[in-house]
């Protein structure tokens, strides 16, 4: 399965596009502060999914998914900050927060699924670094 086919990647990518639309209304002085941080954190989620899925081993893939999950949480904080500063309306904030919570759960599910497959492969006598 290619990374573009993963529902979690599709959702994370869609969220990046939504965030880019929202930050257009942020104050100009935030361009190199919150706007930049928010966009970078949001982009990191699907980028880490892509990079992990293209790695040689399941272990590496899982490590990149942990990075993606960390970026989800960083993004959620930046969204909260943008909301609290009045740059992001309540409706926009709540919608993005809900969608990022779902992406976080999806990443957790993928990590668990890959971990089970990896452990099953080890019990079957395969290398612990099976892709």
Coordinates of C-alpha atoms in Angstrom, one line a residue:
X1 CA 0.0 0.0 0.0
X2 CA 1.3 3.4 -0.9
X3 CA 1.3 6.3 1.6
X4 CA -1.2 8.2 -0.5
X5 CA -3.7 5.3 0.0
X6 CA -3.5 5.6 3.8
X7 CA -6.6 7.3 5.2
X8 CA -4.6 8.7 8.1
X9 CA -2.2 10.4 5.6
X10 CA -5.2 11.7 3.5
X11 CA -6.8 13.3 6.6
X12 CA -3.5 14.8 7.8
X13 CA -2.8 16.3 4.4
X14 CA -6.3 17.7 4.2
X15 CA -5.8 19.3 7.6
X16 CA -2.6 21.0 6.4
X17 CA -4.5 22.5 3.5
X18 CA -7.2 23.8 5.9
X19 CA -4.6 25.3 8.3
X20 CA -3.0 27.1 5.4
X21 CA -6.3 28.7 4.6
X22 CA -6.9 29.7 8.3
X23 CA -3.5 31.3 8.7
X24 CA -4.0 33.7 5.9
X25 CA -6.2 35.7 8.3
X26 CA -3.6 35.8 11.1
X27 CA -1.9 39.1 11.8
X28 CA 1.1 39.9 9.6
X29 CA 3.4 40.2 12.6
X30 CA 2.7 36.5 13.3
X31 CA 4.1 35.5 9.9
X32 CA 7.5 34.4 11.3
X33 CA 6.2 33.3 14.6
X34 CA 3.0 31.4 15.2
X35 CA 2.0 31.1 11.5
X36 CA 5.3 29.6 10.6
X37 CA 5.3 27.2 13.7
X38 CA 1.8 26.1 13.1
X39 CA 2.3 25.4 9.4
X40 CA 5.6 23.5 10.1
X41 CA 4.0 21.4 12.8
X42 CA 1.0 20.6 10.6
X43 CA 3.2 19.7 7.6
X44 CA 5.3 17.4 9.8
X45 CA 2.4 15.0 10.5
X46 CA 1.8 13.7 6.9
X47 CA 5.5 14.1 6.1
X48 CA 6.5 11.8 8.9
X49 CA 3.9 9.3 7.8
X50 CA 5.3 9.3 4.3
X51 CA 8.9 9.0 5.5
X52 CA 8.1 6.3 7.9
X53 CA 6.1 4.3 5.4
X54 CA 9.1 4.4 2.9
X55 CA 11.6 3.1 5.4
X56 CA 13.2 -0.3 5.3
X57 CA 11.9 -1.7 8.5
X58 CA 8.7 -1.8 10.6
X59 CA 10.7 -0.5 13.6
X60 CA 11.7 2.6 11.6
X61 CA 8.1 3.1 10.4
X62 CA 6.8 3.0 13.9
X63 CA 9.5 5.6 15.0
X64 CA 8.3 8.0 12.4
X65 CA 4.7 7.5 13.4
X66 CA 5.7 8.5 16.9
X67 CA 7.2 11.6 15.4
X68 CA 4.0 12.2 13.5
X69 CA 2.0 11.8 16.7
X70 CA 4.2 14.3 18.5
X71 CA 3.7 16.8 15.6
X72 CA -0.1 16.3 16.0
X73 CA 0.1 17.4 19.6
X74 CA 2.4 20.3 18.8
X75 CA -0.1 21.4 16.1
X76 CA -3.0 21.1 18.6
X77 CA -1.2 23.4 21.0
X78 CA -0.5 26.0 18.3
X79 CA -4.2 25.9 17.4
X80 CA -5.2 26.4 21.0
X81 CA -2.8 29.4 21.2
X82 CA -4.1 30.8 18.0
X83 CA -7.6 30.5 19.3
X84 CA -6.7 32.0 22.7
X85 CA -5.0 35.0 21.0
X86 CA -8.2 35.6 18.9
X87 CA -6.6 34.6 15.6
X88 CA -8.8 31.5 15.1
X89 CA -12.5 31.5 15.8
X90 CA -14.2 29.0 18.0
X91 CA -15.8 27.1 15.2
X92 CA -12.6 26.8 13.2
X93 CA -10.6 25.8 16.3
X94 CA -13.1 23.2 17.5
X95 CA -13.4 21.6 14.0
X96 CA -9.6 21.4 13.6
X97 CA -9.2 20.1 17.2
X98 CA -11.7 17.4 16.6
X99 CA -10.1 16.3 13.4
X100 CA -6.6 16.3 14.9
X101 CA -7.9 14.2 17.8
X102 CA -9.1 11.7 15.2
X103 CA -5.8 11.7 13.3
X104 CA -4.0 11.1 16.6
X105 CA -6.2 8.1 17.3
X106 CA -5.6 6.8 13.8
X107 CA -1.8 7.1 14.2
X108 CA -2.1 5.2 17.5
X109 CA -4.1 2.5 15.8
X110 CA -1.5 2.2 13.0
X111 CA 1.4 2.0 15.6
X112 CA -0.4 -0.7 17.5
X113 CA -1.2 -2.7 14.3
X114 CA 2.4 -2.5 13.1
X115 CA 3.7 -3.4 16.5
X116 CA 1.5 -6.5 16.6
X117 CA 2.7 -7.6 13.1
X118 CA 6.3 -7.0 14.1
X119 CA 5.9 -9.1 17.3
X120 CA 4.2 -11.9 15.4
X121 CA 7.0 -11.9 12.9
X122 CA 9.6 -12.2 15.7
X123 CA 7.7 -15.1 17.2
X124 CA 7.7 -16.8 13.8
X125 CA 11.5 -16.6 13.8
X126 CA 11.8 -13.7 11.4
X127 CA 14.2 -10.9 11.9
X128 CA 12.9 -8.2 14.3
X129 CA 13.6 -5.7 11.5
X130 CA 11.1 -7.1 9.0
X131 CA 9.6 -4.4 6.8

